[in-house]
Short mmCIF file of C-alpha atoms in Angstrom, two decimals:
data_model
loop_
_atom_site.label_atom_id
_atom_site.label_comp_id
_atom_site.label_asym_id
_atom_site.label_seq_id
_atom_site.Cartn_x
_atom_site.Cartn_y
_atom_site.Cartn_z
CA UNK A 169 -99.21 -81.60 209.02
CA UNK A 170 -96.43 -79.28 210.36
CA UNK A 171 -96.00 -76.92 213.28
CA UNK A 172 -93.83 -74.13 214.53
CA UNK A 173 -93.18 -73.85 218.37
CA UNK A 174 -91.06 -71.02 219.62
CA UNK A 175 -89.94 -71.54 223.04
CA UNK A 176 -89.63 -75.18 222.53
CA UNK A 177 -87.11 -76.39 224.72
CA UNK A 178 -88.73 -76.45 228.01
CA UNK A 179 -91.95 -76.22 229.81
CA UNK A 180 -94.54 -75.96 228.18
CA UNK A 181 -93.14 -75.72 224.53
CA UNK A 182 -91.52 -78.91 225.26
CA UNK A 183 -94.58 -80.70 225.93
CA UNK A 184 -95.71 -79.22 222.76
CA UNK A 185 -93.15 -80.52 220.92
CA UNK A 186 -93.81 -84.35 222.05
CA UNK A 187 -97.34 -84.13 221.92
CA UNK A 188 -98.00 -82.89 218.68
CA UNK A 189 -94.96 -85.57 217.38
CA UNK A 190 -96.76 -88.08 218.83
CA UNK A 191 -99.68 -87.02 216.93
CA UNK A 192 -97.95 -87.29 213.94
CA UNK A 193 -96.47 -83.50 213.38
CA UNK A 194 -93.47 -82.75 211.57
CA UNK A 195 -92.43 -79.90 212.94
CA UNK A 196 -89.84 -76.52 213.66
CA UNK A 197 -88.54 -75.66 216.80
CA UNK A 198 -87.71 -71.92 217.59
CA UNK A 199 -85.37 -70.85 220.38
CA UNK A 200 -82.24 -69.60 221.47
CA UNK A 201 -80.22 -72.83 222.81
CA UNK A 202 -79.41 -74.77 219.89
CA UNK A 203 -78.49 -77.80 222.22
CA UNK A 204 -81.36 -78.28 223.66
CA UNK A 205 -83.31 -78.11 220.40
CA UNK A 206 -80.95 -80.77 219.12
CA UNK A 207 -81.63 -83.12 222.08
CA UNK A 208 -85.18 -82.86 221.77
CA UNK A 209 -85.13 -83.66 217.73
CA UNK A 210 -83.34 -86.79 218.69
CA UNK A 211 -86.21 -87.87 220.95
CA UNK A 212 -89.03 -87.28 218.58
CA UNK A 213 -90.55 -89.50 216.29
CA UNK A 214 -91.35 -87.18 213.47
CA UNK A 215 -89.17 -85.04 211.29
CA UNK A 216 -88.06 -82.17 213.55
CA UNK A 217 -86.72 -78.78 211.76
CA UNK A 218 -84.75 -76.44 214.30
CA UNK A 219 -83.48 -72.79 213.80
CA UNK A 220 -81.79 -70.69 216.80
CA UNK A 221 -83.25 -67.07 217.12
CA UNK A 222 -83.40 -64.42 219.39
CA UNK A 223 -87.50 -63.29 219.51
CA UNK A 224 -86.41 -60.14 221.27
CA UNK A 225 -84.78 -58.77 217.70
CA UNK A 226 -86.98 -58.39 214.46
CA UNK A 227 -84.60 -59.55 212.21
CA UNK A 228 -84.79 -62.75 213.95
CA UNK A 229 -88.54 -62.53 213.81
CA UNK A 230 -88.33 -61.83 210.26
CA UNK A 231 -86.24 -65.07 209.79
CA UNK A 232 -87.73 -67.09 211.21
CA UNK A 233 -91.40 -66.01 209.34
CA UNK A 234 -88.89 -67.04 206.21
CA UNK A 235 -87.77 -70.34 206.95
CA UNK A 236 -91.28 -71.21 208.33
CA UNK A 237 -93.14 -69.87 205.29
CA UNK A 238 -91.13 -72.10 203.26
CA UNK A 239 -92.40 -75.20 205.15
CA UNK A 240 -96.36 -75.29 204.48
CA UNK A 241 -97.10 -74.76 208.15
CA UNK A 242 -100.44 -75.72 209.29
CA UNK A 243 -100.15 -74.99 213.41
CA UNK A 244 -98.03 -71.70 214.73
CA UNK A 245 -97.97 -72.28 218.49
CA UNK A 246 -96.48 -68.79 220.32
CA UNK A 247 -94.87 -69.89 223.37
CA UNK A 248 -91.45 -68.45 223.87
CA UNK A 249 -91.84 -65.43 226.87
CA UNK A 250 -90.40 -64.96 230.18
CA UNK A 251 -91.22 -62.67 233.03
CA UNK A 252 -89.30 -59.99 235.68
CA UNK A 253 -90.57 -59.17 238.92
CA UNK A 254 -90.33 -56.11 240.98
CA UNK A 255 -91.31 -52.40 241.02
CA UNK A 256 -92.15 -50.68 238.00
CA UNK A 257 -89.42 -47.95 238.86
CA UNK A 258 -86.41 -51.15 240.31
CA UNK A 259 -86.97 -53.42 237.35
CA UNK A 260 -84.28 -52.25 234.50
CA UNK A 261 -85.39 -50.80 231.98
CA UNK A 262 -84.01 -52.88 229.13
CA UNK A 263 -85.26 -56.35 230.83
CA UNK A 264 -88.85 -54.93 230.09
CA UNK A 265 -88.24 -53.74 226.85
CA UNK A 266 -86.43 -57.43 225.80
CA UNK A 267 -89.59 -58.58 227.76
CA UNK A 268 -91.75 -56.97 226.09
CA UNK A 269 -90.37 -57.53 222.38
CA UNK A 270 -90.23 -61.03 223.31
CA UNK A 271 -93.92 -61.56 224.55
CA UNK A 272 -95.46 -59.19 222.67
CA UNK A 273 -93.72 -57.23 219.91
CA UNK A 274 -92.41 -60.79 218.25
CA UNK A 275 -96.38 -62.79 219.41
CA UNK A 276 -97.44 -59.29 216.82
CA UNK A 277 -95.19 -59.76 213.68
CA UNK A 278 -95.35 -63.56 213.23
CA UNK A 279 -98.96 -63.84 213.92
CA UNK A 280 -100.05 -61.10 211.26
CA UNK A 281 -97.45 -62.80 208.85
CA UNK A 282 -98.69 -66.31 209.73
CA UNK A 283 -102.30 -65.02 209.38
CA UNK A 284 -102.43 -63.25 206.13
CA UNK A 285 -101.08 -66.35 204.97
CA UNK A 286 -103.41 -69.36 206.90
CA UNK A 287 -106.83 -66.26 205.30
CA UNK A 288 -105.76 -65.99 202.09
CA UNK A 289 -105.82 -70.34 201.64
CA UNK A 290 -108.69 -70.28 204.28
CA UNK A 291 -106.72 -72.89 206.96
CA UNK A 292 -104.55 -72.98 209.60
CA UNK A 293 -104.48 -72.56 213.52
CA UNK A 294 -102.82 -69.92 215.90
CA UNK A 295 -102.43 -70.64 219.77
CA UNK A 296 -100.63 -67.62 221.23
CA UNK A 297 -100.00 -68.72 225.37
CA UNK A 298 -101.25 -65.70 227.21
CA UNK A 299 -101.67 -66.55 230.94
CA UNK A 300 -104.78 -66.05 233.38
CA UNK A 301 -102.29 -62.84 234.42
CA UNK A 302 -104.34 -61.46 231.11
CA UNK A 303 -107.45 -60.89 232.92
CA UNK A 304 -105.43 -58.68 235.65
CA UNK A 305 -103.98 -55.81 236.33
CA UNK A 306 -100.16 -56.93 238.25
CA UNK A 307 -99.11 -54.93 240.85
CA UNK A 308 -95.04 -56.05 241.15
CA UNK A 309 -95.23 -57.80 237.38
CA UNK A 310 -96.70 -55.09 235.90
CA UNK A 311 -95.31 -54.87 232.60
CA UNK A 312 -95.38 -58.88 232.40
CA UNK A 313 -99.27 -58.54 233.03
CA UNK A 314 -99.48 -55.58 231.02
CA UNK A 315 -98.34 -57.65 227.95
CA UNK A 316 -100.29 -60.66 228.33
CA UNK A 317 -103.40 -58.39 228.53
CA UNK A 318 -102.07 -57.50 225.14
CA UNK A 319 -102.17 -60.91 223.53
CA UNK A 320 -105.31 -62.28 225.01
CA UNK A 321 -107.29 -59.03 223.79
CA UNK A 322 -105.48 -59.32 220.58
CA UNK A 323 -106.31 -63.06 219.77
CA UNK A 324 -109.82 -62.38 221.16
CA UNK A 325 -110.44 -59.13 218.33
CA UNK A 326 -108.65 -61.33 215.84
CA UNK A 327 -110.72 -64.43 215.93
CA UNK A 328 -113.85 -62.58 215.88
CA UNK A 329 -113.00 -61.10 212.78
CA UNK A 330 -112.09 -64.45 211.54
CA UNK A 331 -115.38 -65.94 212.59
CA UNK A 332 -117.12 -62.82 211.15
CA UNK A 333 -116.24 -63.56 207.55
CA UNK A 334 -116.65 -67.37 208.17
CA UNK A 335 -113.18 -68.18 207.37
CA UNK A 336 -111.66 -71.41 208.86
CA UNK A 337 -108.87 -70.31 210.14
CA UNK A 338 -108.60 -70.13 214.00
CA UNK A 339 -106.83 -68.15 216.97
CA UNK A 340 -106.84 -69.03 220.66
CA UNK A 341 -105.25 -67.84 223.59
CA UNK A 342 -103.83 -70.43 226.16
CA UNK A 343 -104.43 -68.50 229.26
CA UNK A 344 -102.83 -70.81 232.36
CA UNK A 345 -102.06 -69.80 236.22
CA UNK A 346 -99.09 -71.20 237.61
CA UNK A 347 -97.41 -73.49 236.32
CA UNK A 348 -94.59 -76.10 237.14
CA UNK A 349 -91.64 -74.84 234.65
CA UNK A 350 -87.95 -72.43 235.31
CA UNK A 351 -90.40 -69.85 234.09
CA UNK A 352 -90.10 -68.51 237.76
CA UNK A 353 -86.54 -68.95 238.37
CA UNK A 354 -85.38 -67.13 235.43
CA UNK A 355 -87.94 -64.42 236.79
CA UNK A 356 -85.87 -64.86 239.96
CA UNK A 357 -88.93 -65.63 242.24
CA UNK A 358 -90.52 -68.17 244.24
CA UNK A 359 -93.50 -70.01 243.19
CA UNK A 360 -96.31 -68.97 245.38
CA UNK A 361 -99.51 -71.75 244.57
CA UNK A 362 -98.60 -75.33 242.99
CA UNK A 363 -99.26 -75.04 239.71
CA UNK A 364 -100.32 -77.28 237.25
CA UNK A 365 -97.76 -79.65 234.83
CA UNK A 366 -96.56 -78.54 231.75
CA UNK A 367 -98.33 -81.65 229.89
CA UNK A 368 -101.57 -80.36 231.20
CA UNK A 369 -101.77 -77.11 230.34
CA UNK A 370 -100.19 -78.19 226.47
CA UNK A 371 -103.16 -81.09 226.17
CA UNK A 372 -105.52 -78.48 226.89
CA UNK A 373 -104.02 -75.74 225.15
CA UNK A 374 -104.05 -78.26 221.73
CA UNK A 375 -107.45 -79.60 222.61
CA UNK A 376 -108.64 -76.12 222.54
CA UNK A 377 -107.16 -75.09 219.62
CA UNK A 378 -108.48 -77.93 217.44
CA UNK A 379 -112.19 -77.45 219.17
CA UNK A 380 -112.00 -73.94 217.93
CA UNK A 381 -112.09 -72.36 220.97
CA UNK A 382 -110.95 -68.94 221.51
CA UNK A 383 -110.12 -68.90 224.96
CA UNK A 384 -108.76 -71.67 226.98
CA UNK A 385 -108.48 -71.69 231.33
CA UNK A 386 -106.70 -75.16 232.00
CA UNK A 387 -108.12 -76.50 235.44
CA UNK A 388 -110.60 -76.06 237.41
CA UNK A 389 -108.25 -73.60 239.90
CA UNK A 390 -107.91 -71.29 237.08
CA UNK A 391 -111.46 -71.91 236.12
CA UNK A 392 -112.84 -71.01 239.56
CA UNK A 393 -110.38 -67.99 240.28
CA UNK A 394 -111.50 -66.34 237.00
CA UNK A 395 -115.30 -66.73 238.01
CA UNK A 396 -114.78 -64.87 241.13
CA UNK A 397 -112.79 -62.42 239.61
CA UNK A 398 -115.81 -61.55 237.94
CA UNK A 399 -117.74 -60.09 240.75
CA UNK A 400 -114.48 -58.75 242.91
CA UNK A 401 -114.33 -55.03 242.97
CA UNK A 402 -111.04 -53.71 240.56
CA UNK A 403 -109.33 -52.29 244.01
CA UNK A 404 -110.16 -55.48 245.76
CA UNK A 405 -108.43 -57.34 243.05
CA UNK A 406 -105.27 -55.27 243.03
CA UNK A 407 -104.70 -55.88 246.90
CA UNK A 408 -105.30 -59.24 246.54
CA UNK A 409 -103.09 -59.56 242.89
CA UNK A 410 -100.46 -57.73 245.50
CA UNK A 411 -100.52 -59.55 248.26
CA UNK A 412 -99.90 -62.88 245.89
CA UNK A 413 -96.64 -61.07 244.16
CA UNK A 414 -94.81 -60.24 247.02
CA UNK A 415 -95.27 -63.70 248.29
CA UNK A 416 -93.56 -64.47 245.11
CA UNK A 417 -90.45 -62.09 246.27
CA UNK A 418 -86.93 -64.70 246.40
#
């Protein structure tokens, strides 16, 4: 058994990485610090491919999808993203656009690629990491929310149509609230709720994955908050979905 992780040498993707080892995983770890990918490999128990790329550029996209393909994966985990923060009209222009390619535009490519290959031998698992921000609209992160609305819908359409033809292979969206990782500092704000550890939201994420879930809320904070959401009035949401942000602001 072999996975990919992009994103792998922190947070979450980190806890990936060891996890899945542990389980007995060979695997390939995608990101842009080489270093750090080396350190990792030398605390893992299973064979550990690395390859540096830069998600916000195709080509890299597209080379990575080559090395991979060579491999025989079995698990394509989709966790490299980051975030910016601010007002639609403050926030650069070419942060959201790297953002976006990034979290969205690269999530695209190398799940289609990965897919039409797990179909056409009927196997294989995709977990794309959305984030409970999916369900939202995000006043002060709005492209950030914008694009994780992207993935969760996506991976929702795409494992229907999976499950429609009664093919094996899976998708599932990972779909946490806060969590403990530099995700916020390199977003250059302050966390505003305690969020959950990195360990716990990957257990859950895998567990979901392999119990052929489509959607998975780690905790019973994110749980509840997605409940109420339910019966909260869109405007009532927004202020509140404000009022969270700027608490965020550093």
């Amino acid at each position: 058994m072999r996975a990919l992780i992009t994103g792998a040498t922190g947070g979450i993707g980190r806890e990936f990485a060891c996890l899945l080892s542990h389980r007995g995983f060979d695997l390939i770890l995608a990101s842009r610090d080489t270093a750090k990918m080396q350190r990792l490999r030398r605390l893992l128990p299973t064979q550990v491919d690395i390859i540096t790329v830069d998600l916000s550029k195709e080509a890299d996209c597209r080379r990575l999808y080559a090395f991979a393909k060579t491999k025989s994966i079995d698990l394509v985990i989709h966790n490299a993203g980051f975030g910016a923060w601010g007002r639609f009209t403050d926030i650069p222009l070419q942060t959201e656009l790297d953002m976006l390619n990034v979290n969205v535009r690269a999530v695209h490519m190398l799940t289609k690629w990965f897919l039409q290959d797990f179909v056409q031998r009927d196997y294989g698992y995709i977990l794309n990491v959305a984030s409970s921000a999916g369900f939202l609209a995000g006043p002060l992160m709005a492209s950030y929310y914008a694009g994780k609305n992207y993935i969760l819908r996506l991976t929702e359409a795409i494992d229907m149509e999976l499950r429609q033809t009664g093919s094996r292979v899976r998708v599932c969206a990972l779909c946490p609230g806060p969590v403990d990782t530099p995700f916020h500092d390199r977003a250059q704000i302050r966390q505003a709720v305690r969020g959950l550890s990195p360990r716990q939201v990957a257990k859950a994420g895998l567990d979901g994955v392999f119990g052929k879930k489509t959607i998975v809320l780690p905790g019973i904070t994110t749980k509840t908050a997605h409940l109420f959401q339910r019966f909260l009035p869109e405007e009532m949401l927004l202020r509140i979905n404000y009022a969270i942000q700027k608490r965020k602001e550093g």
